[in-house]
Coordinates of C-alpha atoms and ligand atoms in Angstrom, one line a residue:
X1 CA 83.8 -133.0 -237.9
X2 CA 86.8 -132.9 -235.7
X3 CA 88.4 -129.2 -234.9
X4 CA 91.7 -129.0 -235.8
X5 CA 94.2 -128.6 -232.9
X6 CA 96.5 -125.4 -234.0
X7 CA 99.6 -125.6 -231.4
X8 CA 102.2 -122.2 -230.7
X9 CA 105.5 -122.9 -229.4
X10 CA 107.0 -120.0 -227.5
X11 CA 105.1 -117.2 -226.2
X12 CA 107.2 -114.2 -227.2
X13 CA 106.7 -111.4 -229.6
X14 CA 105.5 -113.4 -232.3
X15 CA 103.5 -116.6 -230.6
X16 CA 101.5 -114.5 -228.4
X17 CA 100.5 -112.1 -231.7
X18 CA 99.5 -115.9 -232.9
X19 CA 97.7 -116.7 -229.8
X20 CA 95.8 -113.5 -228.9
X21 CA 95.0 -112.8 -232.8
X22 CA 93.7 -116.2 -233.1
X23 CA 91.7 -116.5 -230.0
X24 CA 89.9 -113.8 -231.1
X25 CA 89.5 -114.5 -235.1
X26 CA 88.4 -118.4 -234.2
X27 CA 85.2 -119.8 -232.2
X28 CA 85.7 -122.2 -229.6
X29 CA 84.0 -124.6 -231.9
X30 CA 86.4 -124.1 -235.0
X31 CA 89.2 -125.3 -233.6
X32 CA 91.3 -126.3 -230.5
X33 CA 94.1 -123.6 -229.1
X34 CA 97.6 -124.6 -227.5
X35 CA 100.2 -122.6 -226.3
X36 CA 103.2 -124.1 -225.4
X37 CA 106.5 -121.8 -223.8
X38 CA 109.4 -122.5 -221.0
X39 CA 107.7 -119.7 -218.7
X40 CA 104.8 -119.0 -216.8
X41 CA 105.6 -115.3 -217.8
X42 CA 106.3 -113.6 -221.4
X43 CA 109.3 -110.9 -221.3
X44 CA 110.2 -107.9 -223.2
X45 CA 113.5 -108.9 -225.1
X46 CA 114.0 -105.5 -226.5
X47 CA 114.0 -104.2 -222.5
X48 CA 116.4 -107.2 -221.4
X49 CA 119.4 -104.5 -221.4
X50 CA 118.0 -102.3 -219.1
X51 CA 117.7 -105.4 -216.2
X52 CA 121.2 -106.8 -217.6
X53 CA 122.5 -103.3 -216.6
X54 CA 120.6 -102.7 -213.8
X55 CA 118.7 -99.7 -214.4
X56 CA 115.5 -101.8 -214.9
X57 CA 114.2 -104.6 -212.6
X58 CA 113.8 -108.1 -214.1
X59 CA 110.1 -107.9 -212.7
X60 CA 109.2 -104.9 -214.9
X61 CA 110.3 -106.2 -218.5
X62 CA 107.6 -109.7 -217.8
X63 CA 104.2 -110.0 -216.9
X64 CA 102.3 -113.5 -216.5
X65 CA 101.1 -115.1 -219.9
X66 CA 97.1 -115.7 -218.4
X67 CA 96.9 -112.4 -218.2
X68 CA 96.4 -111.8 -222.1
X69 CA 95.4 -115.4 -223.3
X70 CA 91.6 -116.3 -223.3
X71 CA 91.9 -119.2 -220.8
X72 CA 88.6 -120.5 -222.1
X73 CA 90.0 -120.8 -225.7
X74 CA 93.8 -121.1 -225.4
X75 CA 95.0 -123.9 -223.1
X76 CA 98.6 -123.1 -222.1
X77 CA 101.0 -125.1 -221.2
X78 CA 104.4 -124.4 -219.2
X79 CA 107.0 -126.6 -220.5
X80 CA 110.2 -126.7 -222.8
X81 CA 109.8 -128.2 -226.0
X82 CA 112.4 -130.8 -227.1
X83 CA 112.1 -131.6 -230.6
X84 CA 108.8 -131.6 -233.5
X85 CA 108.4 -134.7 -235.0
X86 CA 107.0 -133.4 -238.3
X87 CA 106.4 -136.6 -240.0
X88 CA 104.2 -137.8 -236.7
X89 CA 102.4 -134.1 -236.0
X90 CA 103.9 -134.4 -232.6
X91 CA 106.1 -132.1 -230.4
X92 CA 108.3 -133.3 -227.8
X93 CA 108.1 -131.5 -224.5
X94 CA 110.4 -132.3 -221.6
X95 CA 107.4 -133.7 -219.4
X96 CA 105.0 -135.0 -222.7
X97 CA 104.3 -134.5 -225.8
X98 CA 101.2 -132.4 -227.6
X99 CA 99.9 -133.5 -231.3
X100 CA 99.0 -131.0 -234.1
X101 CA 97.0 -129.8 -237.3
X102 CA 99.0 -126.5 -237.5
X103 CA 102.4 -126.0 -235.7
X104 CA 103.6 -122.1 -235.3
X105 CA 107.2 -122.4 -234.1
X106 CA 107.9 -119.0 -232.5
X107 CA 110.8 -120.1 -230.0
X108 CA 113.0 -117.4 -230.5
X109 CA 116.5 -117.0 -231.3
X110 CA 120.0 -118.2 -229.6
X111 CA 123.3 -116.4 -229.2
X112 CA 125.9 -117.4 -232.0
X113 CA 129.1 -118.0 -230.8
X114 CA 130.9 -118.5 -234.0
X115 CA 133.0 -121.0 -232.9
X116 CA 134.7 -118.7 -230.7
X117 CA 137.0 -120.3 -227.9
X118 CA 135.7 -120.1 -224.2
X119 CA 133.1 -117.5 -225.3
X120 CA 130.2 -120.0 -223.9
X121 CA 131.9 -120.5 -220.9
X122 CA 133.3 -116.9 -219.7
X123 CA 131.2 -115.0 -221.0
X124 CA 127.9 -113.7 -220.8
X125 CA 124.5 -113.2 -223.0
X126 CA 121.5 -110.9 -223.0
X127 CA 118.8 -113.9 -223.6
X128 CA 116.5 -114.0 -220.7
X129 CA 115.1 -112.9 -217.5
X130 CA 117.7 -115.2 -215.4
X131 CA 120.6 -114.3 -217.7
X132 CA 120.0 -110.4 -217.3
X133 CA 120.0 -111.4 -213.4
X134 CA 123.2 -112.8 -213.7
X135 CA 124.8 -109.8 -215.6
X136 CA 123.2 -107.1 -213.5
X137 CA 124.6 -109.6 -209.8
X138 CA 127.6 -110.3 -212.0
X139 CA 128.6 -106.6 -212.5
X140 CA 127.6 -105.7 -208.6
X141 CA 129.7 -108.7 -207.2
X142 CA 132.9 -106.8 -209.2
X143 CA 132.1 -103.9 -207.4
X144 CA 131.3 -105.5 -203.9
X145 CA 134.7 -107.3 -204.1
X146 CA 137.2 -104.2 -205.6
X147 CA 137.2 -103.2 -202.0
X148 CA 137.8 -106.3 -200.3
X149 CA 140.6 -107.7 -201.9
X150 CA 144.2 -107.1 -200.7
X151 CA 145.8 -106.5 -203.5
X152 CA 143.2 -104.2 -206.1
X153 CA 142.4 -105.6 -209.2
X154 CA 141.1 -103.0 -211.4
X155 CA 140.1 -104.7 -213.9
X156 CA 137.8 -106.3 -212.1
X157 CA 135.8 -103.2 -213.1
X158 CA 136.4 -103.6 -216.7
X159 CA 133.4 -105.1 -218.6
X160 CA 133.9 -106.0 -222.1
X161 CA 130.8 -105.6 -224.4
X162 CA 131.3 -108.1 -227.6
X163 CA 129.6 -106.5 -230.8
X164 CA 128.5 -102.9 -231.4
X165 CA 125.2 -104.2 -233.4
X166 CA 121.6 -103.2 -231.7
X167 CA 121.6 -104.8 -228.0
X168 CA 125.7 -104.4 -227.6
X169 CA 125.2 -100.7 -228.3
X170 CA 121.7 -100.2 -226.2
X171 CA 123.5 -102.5 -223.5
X172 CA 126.4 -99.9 -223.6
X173 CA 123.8 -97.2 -223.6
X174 CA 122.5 -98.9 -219.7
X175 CA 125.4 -99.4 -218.6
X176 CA 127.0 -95.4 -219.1
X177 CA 123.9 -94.8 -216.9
X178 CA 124.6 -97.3 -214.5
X179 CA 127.9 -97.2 -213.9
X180 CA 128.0 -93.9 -212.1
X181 CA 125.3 -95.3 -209.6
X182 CA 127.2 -98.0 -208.8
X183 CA 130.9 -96.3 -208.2
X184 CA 128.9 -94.1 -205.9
X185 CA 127.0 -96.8 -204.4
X186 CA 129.9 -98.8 -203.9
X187 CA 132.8 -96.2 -203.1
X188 CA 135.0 -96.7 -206.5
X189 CA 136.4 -93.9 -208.6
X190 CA 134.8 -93.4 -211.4
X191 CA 137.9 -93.2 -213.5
X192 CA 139.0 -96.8 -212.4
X193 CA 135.9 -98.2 -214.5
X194 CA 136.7 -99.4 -217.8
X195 CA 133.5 -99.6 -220.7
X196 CA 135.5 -101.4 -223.8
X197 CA 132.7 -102.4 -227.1
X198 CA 135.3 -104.9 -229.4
X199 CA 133.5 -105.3 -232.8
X200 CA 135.2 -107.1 -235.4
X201 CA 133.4 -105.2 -238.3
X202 CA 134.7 -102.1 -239.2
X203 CA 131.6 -100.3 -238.4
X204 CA 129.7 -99.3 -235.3
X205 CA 125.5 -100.4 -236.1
X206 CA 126.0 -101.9 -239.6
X207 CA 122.9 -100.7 -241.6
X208 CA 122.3 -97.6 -239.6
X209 CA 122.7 -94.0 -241.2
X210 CA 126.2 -93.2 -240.9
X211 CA 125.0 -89.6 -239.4
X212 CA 123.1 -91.1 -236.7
X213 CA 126.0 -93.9 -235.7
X214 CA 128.4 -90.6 -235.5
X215 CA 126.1 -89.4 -233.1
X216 CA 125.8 -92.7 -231.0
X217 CA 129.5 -93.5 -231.0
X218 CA 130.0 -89.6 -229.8
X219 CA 127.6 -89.6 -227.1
X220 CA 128.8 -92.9 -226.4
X221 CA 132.4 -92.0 -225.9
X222 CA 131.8 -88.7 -224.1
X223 CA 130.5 -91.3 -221.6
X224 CA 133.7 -93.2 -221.3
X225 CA 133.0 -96.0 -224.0
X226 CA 136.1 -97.2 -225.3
X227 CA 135.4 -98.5 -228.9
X228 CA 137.8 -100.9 -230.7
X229 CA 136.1 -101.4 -234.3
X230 CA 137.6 -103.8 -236.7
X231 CA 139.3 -105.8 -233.7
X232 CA 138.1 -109.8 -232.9
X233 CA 137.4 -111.6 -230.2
X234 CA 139.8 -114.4 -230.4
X235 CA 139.2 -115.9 -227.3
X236 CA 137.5 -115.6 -224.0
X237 CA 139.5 -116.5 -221.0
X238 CA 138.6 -117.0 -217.4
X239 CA 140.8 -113.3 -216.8
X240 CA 139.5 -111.2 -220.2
X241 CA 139.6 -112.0 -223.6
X242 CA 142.3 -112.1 -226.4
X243 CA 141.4 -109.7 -229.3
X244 CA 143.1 -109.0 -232.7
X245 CA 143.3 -107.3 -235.8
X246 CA 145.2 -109.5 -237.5
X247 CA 147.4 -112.7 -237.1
X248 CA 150.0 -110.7 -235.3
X249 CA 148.3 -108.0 -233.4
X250 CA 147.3 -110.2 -230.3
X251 CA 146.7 -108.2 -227.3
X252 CA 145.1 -109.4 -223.8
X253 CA 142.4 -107.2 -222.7
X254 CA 141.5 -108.1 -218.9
X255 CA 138.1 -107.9 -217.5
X256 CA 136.0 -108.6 -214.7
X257 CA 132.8 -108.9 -217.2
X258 CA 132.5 -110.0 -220.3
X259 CA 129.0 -109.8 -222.0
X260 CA 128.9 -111.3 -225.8
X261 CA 126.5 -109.5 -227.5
X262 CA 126.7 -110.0 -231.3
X263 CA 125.0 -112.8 -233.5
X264 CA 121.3 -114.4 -233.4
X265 CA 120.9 -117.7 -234.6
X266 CA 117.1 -119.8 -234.7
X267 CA 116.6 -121.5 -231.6
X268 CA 118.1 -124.8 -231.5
X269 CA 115.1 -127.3 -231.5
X270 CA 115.0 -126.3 -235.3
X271 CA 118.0 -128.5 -236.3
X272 CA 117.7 -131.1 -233.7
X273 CA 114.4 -132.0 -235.6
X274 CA 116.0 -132.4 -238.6
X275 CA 114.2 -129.2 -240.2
X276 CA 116.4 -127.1 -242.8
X277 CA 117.8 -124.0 -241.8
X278 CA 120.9 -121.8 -241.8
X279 CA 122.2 -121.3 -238.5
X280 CA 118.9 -122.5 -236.9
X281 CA 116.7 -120.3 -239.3
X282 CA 114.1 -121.8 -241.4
X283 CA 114.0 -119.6 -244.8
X284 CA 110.1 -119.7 -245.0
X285 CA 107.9 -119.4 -248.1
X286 CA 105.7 -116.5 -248.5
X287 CA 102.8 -117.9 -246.3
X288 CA 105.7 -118.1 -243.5
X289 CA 105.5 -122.2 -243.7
X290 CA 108.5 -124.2 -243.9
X291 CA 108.5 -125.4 -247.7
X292 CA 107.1 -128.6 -247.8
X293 CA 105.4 -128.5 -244.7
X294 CA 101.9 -127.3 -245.4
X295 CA 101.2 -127.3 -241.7
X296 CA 104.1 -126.0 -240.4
X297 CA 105.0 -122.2 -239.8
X298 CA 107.8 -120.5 -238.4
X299 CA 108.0 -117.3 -237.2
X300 CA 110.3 -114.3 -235.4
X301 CA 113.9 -115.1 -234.9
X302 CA 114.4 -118.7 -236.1
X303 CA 112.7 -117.8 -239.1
X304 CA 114.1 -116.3 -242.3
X305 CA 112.5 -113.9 -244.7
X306 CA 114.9 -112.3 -247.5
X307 CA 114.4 -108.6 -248.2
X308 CA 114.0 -108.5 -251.6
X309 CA 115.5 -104.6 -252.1
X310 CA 119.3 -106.0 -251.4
X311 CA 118.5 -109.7 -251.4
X312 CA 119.6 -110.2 -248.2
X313 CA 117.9 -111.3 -244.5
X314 CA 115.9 -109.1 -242.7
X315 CA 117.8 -108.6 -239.4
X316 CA 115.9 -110.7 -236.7
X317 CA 113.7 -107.7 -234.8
X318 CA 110.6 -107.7 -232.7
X319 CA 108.9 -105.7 -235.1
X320 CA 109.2 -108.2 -237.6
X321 CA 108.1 -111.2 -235.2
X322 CA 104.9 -109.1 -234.3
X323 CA 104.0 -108.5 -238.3
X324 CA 104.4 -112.3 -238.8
X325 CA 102.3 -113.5 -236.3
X326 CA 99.9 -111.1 -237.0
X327 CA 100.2 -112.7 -240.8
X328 CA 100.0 -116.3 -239.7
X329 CA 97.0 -115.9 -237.4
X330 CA 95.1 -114.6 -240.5
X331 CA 96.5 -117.7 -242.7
X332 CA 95.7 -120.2 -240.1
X333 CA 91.9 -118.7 -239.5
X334 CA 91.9 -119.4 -243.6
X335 CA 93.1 -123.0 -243.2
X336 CA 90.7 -123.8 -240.5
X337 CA 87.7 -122.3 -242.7
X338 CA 88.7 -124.1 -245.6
X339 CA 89.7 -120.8 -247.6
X340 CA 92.0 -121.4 -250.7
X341 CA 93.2 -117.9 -250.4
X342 CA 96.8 -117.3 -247.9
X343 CA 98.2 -114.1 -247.3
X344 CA 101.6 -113.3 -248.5
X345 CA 104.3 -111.4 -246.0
X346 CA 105.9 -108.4 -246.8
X347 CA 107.5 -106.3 -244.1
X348 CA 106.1 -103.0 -243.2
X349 CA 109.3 -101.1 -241.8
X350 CA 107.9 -98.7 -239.5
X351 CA 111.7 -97.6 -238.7
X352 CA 113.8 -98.4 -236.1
X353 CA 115.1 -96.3 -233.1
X354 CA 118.0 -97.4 -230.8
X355 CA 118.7 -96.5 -227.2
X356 CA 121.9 -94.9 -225.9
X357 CA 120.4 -95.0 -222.8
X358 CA 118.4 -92.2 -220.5
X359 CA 117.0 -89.6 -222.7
X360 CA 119.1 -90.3 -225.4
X361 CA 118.2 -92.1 -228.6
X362 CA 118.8 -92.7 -232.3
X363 CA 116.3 -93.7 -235.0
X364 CA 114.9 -93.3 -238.2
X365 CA 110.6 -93.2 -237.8
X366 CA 108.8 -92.4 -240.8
X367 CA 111.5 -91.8 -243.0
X368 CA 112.8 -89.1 -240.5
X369 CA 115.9 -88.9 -238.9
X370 CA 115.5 -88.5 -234.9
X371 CA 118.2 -88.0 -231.7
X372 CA 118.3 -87.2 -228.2
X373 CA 115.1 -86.9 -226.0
X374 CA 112.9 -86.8 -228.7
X375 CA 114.1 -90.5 -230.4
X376 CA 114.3 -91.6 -227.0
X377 CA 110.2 -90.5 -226.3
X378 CA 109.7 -92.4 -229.7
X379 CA 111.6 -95.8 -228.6
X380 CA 109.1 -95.9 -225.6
X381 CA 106.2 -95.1 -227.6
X382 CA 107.5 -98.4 -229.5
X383 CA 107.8 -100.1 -226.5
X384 CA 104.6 -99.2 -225.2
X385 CA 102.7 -100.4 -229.0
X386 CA 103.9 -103.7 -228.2
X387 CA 102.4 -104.2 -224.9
X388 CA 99.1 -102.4 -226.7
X389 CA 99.0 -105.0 -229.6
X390 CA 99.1 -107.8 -227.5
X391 CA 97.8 -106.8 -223.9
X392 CA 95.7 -103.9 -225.1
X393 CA 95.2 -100.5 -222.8
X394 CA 95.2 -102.7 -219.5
X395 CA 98.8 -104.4 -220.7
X396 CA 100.0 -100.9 -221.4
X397 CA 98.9 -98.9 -218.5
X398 CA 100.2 -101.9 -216.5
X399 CA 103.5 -102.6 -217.4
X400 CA 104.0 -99.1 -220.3
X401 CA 106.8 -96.6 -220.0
X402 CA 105.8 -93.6 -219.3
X403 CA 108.5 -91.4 -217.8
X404 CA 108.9 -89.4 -220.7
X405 CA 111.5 -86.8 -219.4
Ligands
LIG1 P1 111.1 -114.1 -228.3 O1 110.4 -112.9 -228.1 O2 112.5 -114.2 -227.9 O3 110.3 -115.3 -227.6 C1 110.7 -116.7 -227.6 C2 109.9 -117.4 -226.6 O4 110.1 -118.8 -226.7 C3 110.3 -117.0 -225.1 O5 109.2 -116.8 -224.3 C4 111.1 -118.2 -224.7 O6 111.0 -118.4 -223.3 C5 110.4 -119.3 -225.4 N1 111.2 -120.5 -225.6 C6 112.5 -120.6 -226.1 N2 112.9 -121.8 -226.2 C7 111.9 -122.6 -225.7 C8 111.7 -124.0 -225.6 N3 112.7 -124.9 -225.9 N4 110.5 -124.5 -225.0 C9 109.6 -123.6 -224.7 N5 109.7 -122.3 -224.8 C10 110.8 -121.8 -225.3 N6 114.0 -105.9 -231.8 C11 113.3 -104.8 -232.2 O7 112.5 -104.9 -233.1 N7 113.6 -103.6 -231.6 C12 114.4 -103.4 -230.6 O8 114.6 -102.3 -230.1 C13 115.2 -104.5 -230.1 N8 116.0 -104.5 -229.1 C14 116.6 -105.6 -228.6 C15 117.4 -105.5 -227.5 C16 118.0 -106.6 -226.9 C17 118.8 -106.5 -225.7 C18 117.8 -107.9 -227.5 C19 118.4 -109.2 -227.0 C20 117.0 -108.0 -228.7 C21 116.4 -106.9 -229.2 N9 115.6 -106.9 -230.4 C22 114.9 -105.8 -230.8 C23 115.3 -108.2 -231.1 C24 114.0 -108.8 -230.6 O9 114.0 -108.9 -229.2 C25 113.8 -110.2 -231.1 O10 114.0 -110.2 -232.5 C26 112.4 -110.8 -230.8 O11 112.4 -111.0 -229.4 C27 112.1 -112.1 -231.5 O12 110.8 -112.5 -231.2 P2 110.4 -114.0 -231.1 O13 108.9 -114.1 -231.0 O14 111.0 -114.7 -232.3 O15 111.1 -114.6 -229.9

């Protein structure tokens, strides 16, 4: 009998779960392994606003895919997918094109833009390795040039965070640390710098305790964060960005940086291959397959999985990506041994902690409130259990956080 060929696109949180679960729960002779992704490397999303600040280096948040796949069961291949082909079983890669029995689509999300004008073209996202290289050169160049100019601009050394959800806030966090670095390292007074978070909601961290986001914002502020909640980017201009609270209030706000941090939507190969989704996120059925499609199964960010409780989304997190491909590696070993029975998913919130950068934290972990050093120890102990579920205790001693204090 022919093995089935079970392909993985993207080799993030969730397709390398897929990929290292299922090289270990199948037999070479049970089936046939493909990973597909951009990259020669996997990266840390949740770390990529530490390198966009600076005060982590792009080499520390990726390590090299081989070194957790089981080269004599998974074949990797480095290449950008185009588009699936459902009804042929085929994906379209930029140099080829690969066939399948069972598809996992784990490509990750894509920064929404929400129509907003110029955003795309002045300003900047947190989605990658080479993006957080841009932001962290971006920010340096401001800094390089304040002094070289002959007439000053300050606010060259104004950088605008857009959105005061998870990574605008944790990217705010990095950059309270950075900044003082840099003024020193580049002779500018400290006071010149400008740290402005514009979030159109009228909350800081929607979904957080309220206690915990008084604490952020505080610690935030006492830091020099300027917050405008309730205020929308309008525009994004080659000088700033136009922001407003209502038709009338219009103001300018001029800046050097600008780094759009709000909205995920699924990664874009999802609607150019004609599958349903809303914003690029397929709402999966409890097996995590695309209805209709008994072979195909999307996971992480361009997937979509209602919670149930307040019958809305779960917010696109690592932690969920990780618990999905866990779930789909178990459903796929059951297709390939002709089991009737799937798994269903249900999130297991383990709680969430968010980083105000250095030492400083927020979170709720077991049902407990936690700030300061002590949430921040926890964040890294998160960050290390992801290197641990894929890599193991060589992943983690490798590339683990361990500078606690
Ligand atoms: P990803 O991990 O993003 O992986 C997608 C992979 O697909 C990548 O390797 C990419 O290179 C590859 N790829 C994309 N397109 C293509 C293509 N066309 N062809 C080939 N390969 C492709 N979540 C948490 O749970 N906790 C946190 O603390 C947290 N902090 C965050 C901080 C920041 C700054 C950001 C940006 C996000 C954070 N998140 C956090 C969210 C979390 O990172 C995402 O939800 C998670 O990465 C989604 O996992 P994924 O497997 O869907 O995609």
């Amino acid at each position: 009998m022919r093995k089935p060929k079970i392909v993985i696109l993207g080799a993030g949180y969730g397709g390398l779960m897929v990929a290292t679960r299922l090289q270990k729960s199948l037999g070479v002779n049970e089936a046939d392994l493909v990973l597909v992704n951009k990259n020669d490397y996997h990266y840390e999303t949740t770390w990529l606003h530490e390198a966009s600040a600076g005060t982590l280096s792009p080499d520390r948040v990726r390590y090299d895919i081989r070194d957790v796949i089981d080269k004599n069961k998974v074949d990797f291949i480095q290449d950008s997918v185009v588009e699936i082909k459902t009804s042929e079983k085929m994906v379209i890669l930029e140099n080829g094109e690969v066939s399948y029995d069972y598809l996992v689509v784990a490509l990750g999300g894509e920064s929404e833009t929400f129509g907003i004008q110029g955003l795309k073209e002045h300003a900047f996202t947190i989605s990658n390795v080479n993006s957080a290289r841009q932001i962290r050169e971006h920010i340096e160049l401001q800094f390089a040039t304040y002094h070289n100019e002959t007439v000053k601009r300050d606010e060259r050394l104004t950088i605008v965070v857009g959105g005061a959800g998870f990574t605008g806030i944790e990217f705010l966090g990095e950059l309270t640390n950075r900044i003082p670095e840099l003024c020193k390292e580049f002779d500018v007074d400290f006071h010149k710098v400008r740290i402005i978070c514009v979030e159109a909601a009228p909350m800081v961290l929607p979904g957080f305790d309220p206690e915990l986001v008084s604490y952020a914002t505080s610690q935030l502020e006492k830091k020099g964060v300027e917050f405008r909640i309730g205020t929308a980017i309008k525009e994004a201009t080659p000088e700033g960005i136009i922001v407003g609270k209502g038709e009338e209030e219009v103001e300018e706000i001029k800046a050097g940086t600008v780094v759009w941090a709000a909205g995920v939507r699924g990664n874009s190969v999802i609607e150019k291959s004609g599958i349903e989704a809303m914003r690029g996120r397929v709402k999966v059925d409890p097996n995590l397959r695309v209805p209709g499609h008994e072979d195909l199964f999307v996971i992480g960010d361009s997937s979509l999985v209602i919670n149930e409780e307040i019958n809305r989304p779960y917010p696109p997190t690592a932690q969920i990506a990780m618990q999905q491909g866990e779930l789909v590696a178990k459903n796929i070993t059951a297709l390939v041994r002709q089991q009737e029975h799937l798994d269903t998913f249900h999130f297991d919130n383990k709680g969430t902690v968010c980083s105000l950068g250095e030492d400083d934290a927020i979170g709720v972990v077991f049902g407990k409130k936690v700030t300061g050093s002590k949430a921040s120890f926890m964040k890294k102990m998160v960050d290390n259990r992801a290197l641990f579920m894929i890599g193991g205790v060589g992943l983690t001693l490798k590339k683990g956080k361990f500078k606690f204090f």
